[in-house]
């Protein structure tokens, strides 16, 4: 389980294809602390660490075809920065919201508006069961826990403060880019119980 509080930015340094799988080597500041079999969220996608090179400061994760189809990982190439979060320790602070690392679908960034001190981002997604946002509710975008507003069945907006902008991949996000969305798990359960 994760909280959507990004720990660090990683950089993809290598991408290898093996059958329908894709192996990503990621440069990260906490590589020496990672262990094989550990879960790490990469842009909100829970992936298992399959190799660690502490001396090089890198780790390797593997994405299967299902993951590549439902997320933006299929577009990743060397040089791309990604948001990283290790799983929540049992005695850790719960600063964001409940995030599973199970991306529901991708959304398109429709607009970025500089508000002279913060940034507004507008996203559009396909409607469907469980794809629910509410005013002032939680949403996870590329692994970042955020509060949404201007919520509709097919989109929403978020506001980004300078700290988040500087310490996540939001600084690189432009209109037309695909992002990974994970809707609030509580909202998804409620929607299912109500048949929506």
PDB file of C-alpha atoms in Angstrom:
ATOM      1  CA  UNK A   1       0.000   0.000   0.000  1.00  0.00           C
ATOM      2  CA  UNK A   2       1.105   3.560  -0.738  1.00  0.00           C
ATOM      3  CA  UNK A   3      -0.015   7.056   0.224  1.00  0.00           C
ATOM      4  CA  UNK A   4       0.650   9.060  -2.935  1.00  0.00           C
ATOM      5  CA  UNK A   5       3.409  11.090  -1.288  1.00  0.00           C
ATOM      6  CA  UNK A   6       6.267  11.017  -3.812  1.00  0.00           C
ATOM      7  CA  UNK A   7       9.625  10.263  -2.185  1.00  0.00           C
ATOM      8  CA  UNK A   8      11.957  11.002  -5.052  1.00  0.00           C
ATOM      9  CA  UNK A   9      12.297  11.420  -8.774  1.00  0.00           C
ATOM     10  CA  UNK A  10      13.915   8.516 -10.597  1.00  0.00           C
ATOM     11  CA  UNK A  11      15.310   8.494 -14.109  1.00  0.00           C
ATOM     12  CA  UNK A  12      14.831   5.637 -16.567  1.00  0.00           C
ATOM     13  CA  UNK A  13      18.307   4.733 -17.830  1.00  0.00           C
ATOM     14  CA  UNK A  14      17.564   1.604 -19.874  1.00  0.00           C
ATOM     15  CA  UNK A  15      14.585  -0.225 -21.371  1.00  0.00           C
ATOM     16  CA  UNK A  16      14.815  -3.856 -22.491  1.00  0.00           C
ATOM     17  CA  UNK A  17      12.045  -5.869 -24.159  1.00  0.00           C
ATOM     18  CA  UNK A  18      11.738  -9.599 -23.520  1.00  0.00           C
ATOM     19  CA  UNK A  19       8.742 -11.193 -25.188  1.00  0.00           C
ATOM     20  CA  UNK A  20       5.733  -9.123 -24.119  1.00  0.00           C
ATOM     21  CA  UNK A  21       7.507  -7.870 -20.989  1.00  0.00           C
ATOM     22  CA  UNK A  22       9.528  -4.715 -20.627  1.00  0.00           C
ATOM     23  CA  UNK A  23      12.370  -4.286 -18.112  1.00  0.00           C
ATOM     24  CA  UNK A  24      13.093  -0.757 -16.853  1.00  0.00           C
ATOM     25  CA  UNK A  25      16.352   0.224 -15.183  1.00  0.00           C
ATOM     26  CA  UNK A  26      15.796   3.235 -12.943  1.00  0.00           C
ATOM     27  CA  UNK A  27      18.376   5.514 -11.335  1.00  0.00           C
ATOM     28  CA  UNK A  28      17.181   6.440  -7.840  1.00  0.00           C
ATOM     29  CA  UNK A  29      18.662   8.080  -4.733  1.00  0.00           C
ATOM     30  CA  UNK A  30      17.544   5.215  -2.491  1.00  0.00           C
ATOM     31  CA  UNK A  31      18.725   2.252  -4.584  1.00  0.00           C
ATOM     32  CA  UNK A  32      21.087   1.100  -1.806  1.00  0.00           C
ATOM     33  CA  UNK A  33      18.085   0.730   0.523  1.00  0.00           C
ATOM     34  CA  UNK A  34      16.046  -1.420  -1.869  1.00  0.00           C
ATOM     35  CA  UNK A  35      15.734  -5.184  -1.788  1.00  0.00           C
ATOM     36  CA  UNK A  36      14.659  -7.658  -4.444  1.00  0.00           C
ATOM     37  CA  UNK A  37      10.907  -8.432  -4.185  1.00  0.00           C
ATOM     38  CA  UNK A  38      10.180  -5.008  -2.685  1.00  0.00           C
ATOM     39  CA  UNK A  39       7.208  -3.054  -4.040  1.00  0.00           C
ATOM     40  CA  UNK A  40       7.866   0.440  -5.370  1.00  0.00           C
ATOM     41  CA  UNK A  41       5.338   2.718  -7.068  1.00  0.00           C
ATOM     42  CA  UNK A  42       6.640   4.139 -10.362  1.00  0.00           C
ATOM     43  CA  UNK A  43       4.362   6.960 -11.544  1.00  0.00           C
ATOM     44  CA  UNK A  44       1.695   5.282  -9.429  1.00  0.00           C
ATOM     45  CA  UNK A  45       2.228   1.756 -10.795  1.00  0.00           C
ATOM     46  CA  UNK A  46       3.158  -0.826  -8.169  1.00  0.00           C
ATOM     47  CA  UNK A  47       6.118  -2.780  -9.574  1.00  0.00           C
ATOM     48  CA  UNK A  48       8.354  -5.415  -8.010  1.00  0.00           C
ATOM     49  CA  UNK A  49      12.082  -4.781  -7.750  1.00  0.00           C
ATOM     50  CA  UNK A  50      13.795  -7.671  -9.593  1.00  0.00           C
ATOM     51  CA  UNK A  51      17.411  -6.461  -9.421  1.00  0.00           C
ATOM     52  CA  UNK A  52      19.429  -3.859  -7.520  1.00  0.00           C
ATOM     53  CA  UNK A  53      22.838  -2.372  -8.320  1.00  0.00           C
ATOM     54  CA  UNK A  54      23.629  -0.287  -5.236  1.00  0.00           C
ATOM     55  CA  UNK A  55      27.001   0.837  -6.633  1.00  0.00           C
ATOM     56  CA  UNK A  56      25.358   2.208  -9.772  1.00  0.00           C
ATOM     57  CA  UNK A  57      22.371   3.568  -7.823  1.00  0.00           C
ATOM     58  CA  UNK A  58      19.889   1.660  -9.967  1.00  0.00           C
ATOM     59  CA  UNK A  59      17.180  -0.939  -9.690  1.00  0.00           C
ATOM     60  CA  UNK A  60      15.231  -2.927 -12.282  1.00  0.00           C
ATOM     61  CA  UNK A  61      11.481  -3.544 -12.494  1.00  0.00           C
ATOM     62  CA  UNK A  62       9.458  -5.532 -15.003  1.00  0.00           C
ATOM     63  CA  UNK A  63       6.114  -4.548 -16.540  1.00  0.00           C
ATOM     64  CA  UNK A  64       3.970  -7.228 -18.151  1.00  0.00           C
ATOM     65  CA  UNK A  65       1.778  -6.618 -21.204  1.00  0.00           C
ATOM     66  CA  UNK A  66      -1.349  -5.957 -19.097  1.00  0.00           C
ATOM     67  CA  UNK A  67       0.487  -3.180 -17.263  1.00  0.00           C
ATOM     68  CA  UNK A  68       1.875  -1.715 -20.478  1.00  0.00           C
ATOM     69  CA  UNK A  69      -1.625  -1.634 -22.002  1.00  0.00           C
ATOM     70  CA  UNK A  70      -3.368   0.056 -19.050  1.00  0.00           C
ATOM     71  CA  UNK A  71      -0.713   2.604 -18.073  1.00  0.00           C
ATOM     72  CA  UNK A  72       1.665   5.053 -19.695  1.00  0.00           C
ATOM     73  CA  UNK A  73       4.671   2.744 -19.156  1.00  0.00           C
ATOM     74  CA  UNK A  74       4.579   1.710 -22.798  1.00  0.00           C
ATOM     75  CA  UNK A  75       5.790   5.207 -23.692  1.00  0.00           C
ATOM     76  CA  UNK A  76       8.747   5.223 -21.289  1.00  0.00           C
ATOM     77  CA  UNK A  77      12.211   5.662 -22.780  1.00  0.00           C
ATOM     78  CA  UNK A  78      15.676   6.356 -21.341  1.00  0.00           C
ATOM     79  CA  UNK A  79      15.863   9.842 -19.855  1.00  0.00           C
ATOM     80  CA  UNK A  80      12.277   9.914 -18.617  1.00  0.00           C
ATOM     81  CA  UNK A  81      11.802  11.006 -15.012  1.00  0.00           C
ATOM     82  CA  UNK A  82       9.305   9.084 -12.883  1.00  0.00           C
ATOM     83  CA  UNK A  83       7.735   9.627  -9.471  1.00  0.00           C
ATOM     84  CA  UNK A  84       8.874   7.023  -6.933  1.00  0.00           C
ATOM     85  CA  UNK A  85       7.355   5.923  -3.638  1.00  0.00           C
ATOM     86  CA  UNK A  86       8.261   2.910  -1.533  1.00  0.00           C
ATOM     87  CA  UNK A  87       5.423   1.048   0.173  1.00  0.00           C
ATOM     88  CA  UNK A  88       4.162   2.452   3.467  1.00  0.00           C
ATOM     89  CA  UNK A  89       5.908   1.159   6.592  1.00  0.00           C
ATOM     90  CA  UNK A  90       3.544  -0.070   9.317  1.00  0.00           C
ATOM     91  CA  UNK A  91       4.716   2.712  11.631  1.00  0.00           C
ATOM     92  CA  UNK A  92       4.755   5.405   8.932  1.00  0.00           C
ATOM     93  CA  UNK A  93       2.694   8.573   8.708  1.00  0.00           C
ATOM     94  CA  UNK A  94      -0.365   8.436   6.490  1.00  0.00           C
ATOM     95  CA  UNK A  95       0.071  11.808   4.804  1.00  0.00           C
ATOM     96  CA  UNK A  96      -1.804  11.251   1.512  1.00  0.00           C
ATOM     97  CA  UNK A  97      -4.657   8.808   0.944  1.00  0.00           C
ATOM     98  CA  UNK A  98      -5.000   5.051   0.424  1.00  0.00           C
ATOM     99  CA  UNK A  99      -3.230   4.223  -2.846  1.00  0.00           C
ATOM    100  CA  UNK A 100      -2.877   0.630  -4.043  1.00  0.00           C
ATOM    101  CA  UNK A 101      -0.597   1.183  -7.001  1.00  0.00           C
ATOM    102  CA  UNK A 102      -3.245  -0.399  -9.248  1.00  0.00           C
ATOM    103  CA  UNK A 103      -3.794   2.069 -12.071  1.00  0.00           C
ATOM    104  CA  UNK A 104      -7.364   2.192 -13.374  1.00  0.00           C
ATOM    105  CA  UNK A 105      -6.646   3.853 -16.723  1.00  0.00           C
ATOM    106  CA  UNK A 106      -4.744   6.652 -18.375  1.00  0.00           C
ATOM    107  CA  UNK A 107      -6.036  10.181 -18.761  1.00  0.00           C
ATOM    108  CA  UNK A 108      -5.031  13.015 -21.073  1.00  0.00           C
ATOM    109  CA  UNK A 109      -3.744  16.323 -19.749  1.00  0.00           C
ATOM    110  CA  UNK A 110      -5.981  18.871 -21.474  1.00  0.00           C
ATOM    111  CA  UNK A 111      -4.601  22.113 -20.110  1.00  0.00           C
ATOM    112  CA  UNK A 112      -1.926  23.589 -17.849  1.00  0.00           C
ATOM    113  CA  UNK A 113      -2.541  27.097 -16.506  1.00  0.00           C
ATOM    114  CA  UNK A 114       0.181  29.056 -14.726  1.00  0.00           C
ATOM    115  CA  UNK A 115      -1.492  31.016 -11.925  1.00  0.00           C
ATOM    116  CA  UNK A 116       1.596  32.967 -10.851  1.00  0.00           C
ATOM    117  CA  UNK A 117       2.358  30.897  -7.757  1.00  0.00           C
ATOM    118  CA  UNK A 118       0.551  27.653  -8.516  1.00  0.00           C
ATOM    119  CA  UNK A 119      -0.535  25.655 -11.552  1.00  0.00           C
ATOM    120  CA  UNK A 120      -3.947  24.322 -12.596  1.00  0.00           C
ATOM    121  CA  UNK A 121      -4.086  21.065 -14.560  1.00  0.00           C
ATOM    122  CA  UNK A 122      -7.179  19.749 -16.326  1.00  0.00           C
ATOM    123  CA  UNK A 123      -7.507  16.039 -17.163  1.00  0.00           C
ATOM    124  CA  UNK A 124      -9.928  14.095 -19.355  1.00  0.00           C
ATOM    125  CA  UNK A 125     -10.645  10.362 -19.027  1.00  0.00           C
ATOM    126  CA  UNK A 126     -13.084   7.815 -20.405  1.00  0.00           C
ATOM    127  CA  UNK A 127     -16.231   7.339 -18.283  1.00  0.00           C
ATOM    128  CA  UNK A 128     -16.942   3.973 -16.737  1.00  0.00           C
ATOM    129  CA  UNK A 129     -17.905   2.048 -13.594  1.00  0.00           C
ATOM    130  CA  UNK A 130     -15.900   3.110 -10.542  1.00  0.00           C
ATOM    131  CA  UNK A 131     -14.317   6.073 -12.329  1.00  0.00           C
ATOM    132  CA  UNK A 132     -15.644   8.465  -9.753  1.00  0.00           C
ATOM    133  CA  UNK A 133     -14.303  11.789  -8.557  1.00  0.00           C
ATOM    134  CA  UNK A 134     -16.000  14.201  -6.189  1.00  0.00           C
ATOM    135  CA  UNK A 135     -15.363  17.831  -5.334  1.00  0.00           C
ATOM    136  CA  UNK A 136     -12.500  18.014  -2.810  1.00  0.00           C
ATOM    137  CA  UNK A 137     -12.027  14.248  -3.044  1.00  0.00           C
ATOM    138  CA  UNK A 138      -8.785  12.343  -3.576  1.00  0.00           C
ATOM    139  CA  UNK A 139      -7.237  11.263  -6.861  1.00  0.00           C
ATOM    140  CA  UNK A 140      -3.850   9.719  -7.592  1.00  0.00           C
ATOM    141  CA  UNK A 141      -2.108  11.065 -10.727  1.00  0.00           C
ATOM    142  CA  UNK A 142       1.219   9.462 -11.677  1.00  0.00           C
ATOM    143  CA  UNK A 143       1.565   8.332  -8.075  1.00  0.00           C
ATOM    144  CA  UNK A 144       0.811  11.741  -6.562  1.00  0.00           C
ATOM    145  CA  UNK A 145      -2.046  12.135  -4.074  1.00  0.00           C
ATOM    146  CA  UNK A 146      -4.065  15.215  -5.025  1.00  0.00           C
ATOM    147  CA  UNK A 147      -7.401  16.905  -4.372  1.00  0.00           C
ATOM    148  CA  UNK A 148      -9.700  17.239  -7.367  1.00  0.00           C
ATOM    149  CA  UNK A 149     -12.291  19.879  -8.232  1.00  0.00           C
ATOM    150  CA  UNK A 150     -14.413  20.815 -11.260  1.00  0.00           C
ATOM    151  CA  UNK A 151     -15.320  17.132 -11.239  1.00  0.00           C
ATOM    152  CA  UNK A 152     -17.408  15.592 -14.046  1.00  0.00           C
ATOM    153  CA  UNK A 153     -17.989  12.054 -15.321  1.00  0.00           C
ATOM    154  CA  UNK A 154     -15.116  12.480 -17.769  1.00  0.00           C
ATOM    155  CA  UNK A 155     -12.679  14.854 -16.119  1.00  0.00           C
ATOM    156  CA  UNK A 156     -11.468  16.984 -13.252  1.00  0.00           C
ATOM    157  CA  UNK A 157      -8.923  19.625 -12.328  1.00  0.00           C
ATOM    158  CA  UNK A 158      -6.166  19.756  -9.707  1.00  0.00           C
ATOM    159  CA  UNK A 159      -4.049  22.594  -8.332  1.00  0.00           C
ATOM    160  CA  UNK A 160      -0.304  22.096  -7.875  1.00  0.00           C
ATOM    161  CA  UNK A 161       1.706  24.071  -5.325  1.00  0.00           C
ATOM    162  CA  UNK A 162       5.351  25.005  -6.034  1.00  0.00           C
ATOM    163  CA  UNK A 163       6.811  22.252  -3.810  1.00  0.00           C
ATOM    164  CA  UNK A 164       4.866  19.531  -5.612  1.00  0.00           C
ATOM    165  CA  UNK A 165       5.684  21.068  -8.992  1.00  0.00           C
ATOM    166  CA  UNK A 166       9.430  21.072  -8.241  1.00  0.00           C
ATOM    167  CA  UNK A 167       9.621  17.603  -6.637  1.00  0.00           C
ATOM    168  CA  UNK A 168       7.457  15.565  -9.025  1.00  0.00           C
ATOM    169  CA  UNK A 169       7.096  15.028 -12.751  1.00  0.00           C
ATOM    170  CA  UNK A 170       4.343  17.672 -12.921  1.00  0.00           C
ATOM    171  CA  UNK A 171       7.096  20.092 -13.944  1.00  0.00           C
ATOM    172  CA  UNK A 172       7.399  18.157 -17.232  1.00  0.00           C
ATOM    173  CA  UNK A 173       3.695  17.564 -17.876  1.00  0.00           C
ATOM    174  CA  UNK A 174       2.249  19.239 -20.970  1.00  0.00           C
ATOM    175  CA  UNK A 175      -1.176  19.220 -22.692  1.00  0.00           C
ATOM    176  CA  UNK A 176      -1.599  15.999 -24.642  1.00  0.00           C
ATOM    177  CA  UNK A 177       0.520  13.902 -22.270  1.00  0.00           C
ATOM    178  CA  UNK A 178      -0.868  10.670 -20.830  1.00  0.00           C
ATOM    179  CA  UNK A 179      -0.952  10.174 -17.060  1.00  0.00           C
ATOM    180  CA  UNK A 180      -1.775   7.197 -14.861  1.00  0.00           C
ATOM    181  CA  UNK A 181      -4.957   7.510 -12.789  1.00  0.00           C
ATOM    182  CA  UNK A 182      -5.967   5.576  -9.712  1.00  0.00           C
ATOM    183  CA  UNK A 183      -9.378   6.553  -8.419  1.00  0.00           C
ATOM    184  CA  UNK A 184     -10.076   6.589  -4.680  1.00  0.00           C
ATOM    185  CA  UNK A 185     -10.588   3.000  -3.483  1.00  0.00           C
ATOM    186  CA  UNK A 186     -13.377   4.021  -1.088  1.00  0.00           C
ATOM    187  CA  UNK A 187     -15.211   5.741  -3.932  1.00  0.00           C
ATOM    188  CA  UNK A 188     -14.798   2.665  -6.148  1.00  0.00           C
ATOM    189  CA  UNK A 189     -16.334   0.379  -3.513  1.00  0.00           C
ATOM    190  CA  UNK A 190     -19.238   2.753  -2.937  1.00  0.00           C
ATOM    191  CA  UNK A 191     -19.821   3.047  -6.693  1.00  0.00           C
ATOM    192  CA  UNK A 192     -19.863  -0.737  -7.056  1.00  0.00           C
ATOM    193  CA  UNK A 193     -22.323  -1.162  -4.176  1.00  0.00           C
ATOM    194  CA  UNK A 194     -24.603   1.445  -5.766  1.00  0.00           C
ATOM    195  CA  UNK A 195     -24.242  -0.145  -9.210  1.00  0.00           C
ATOM    196  CA  UNK A 196     -22.468   2.871 -10.773  1.00  0.00           C
TER     197      UNK A 196
END
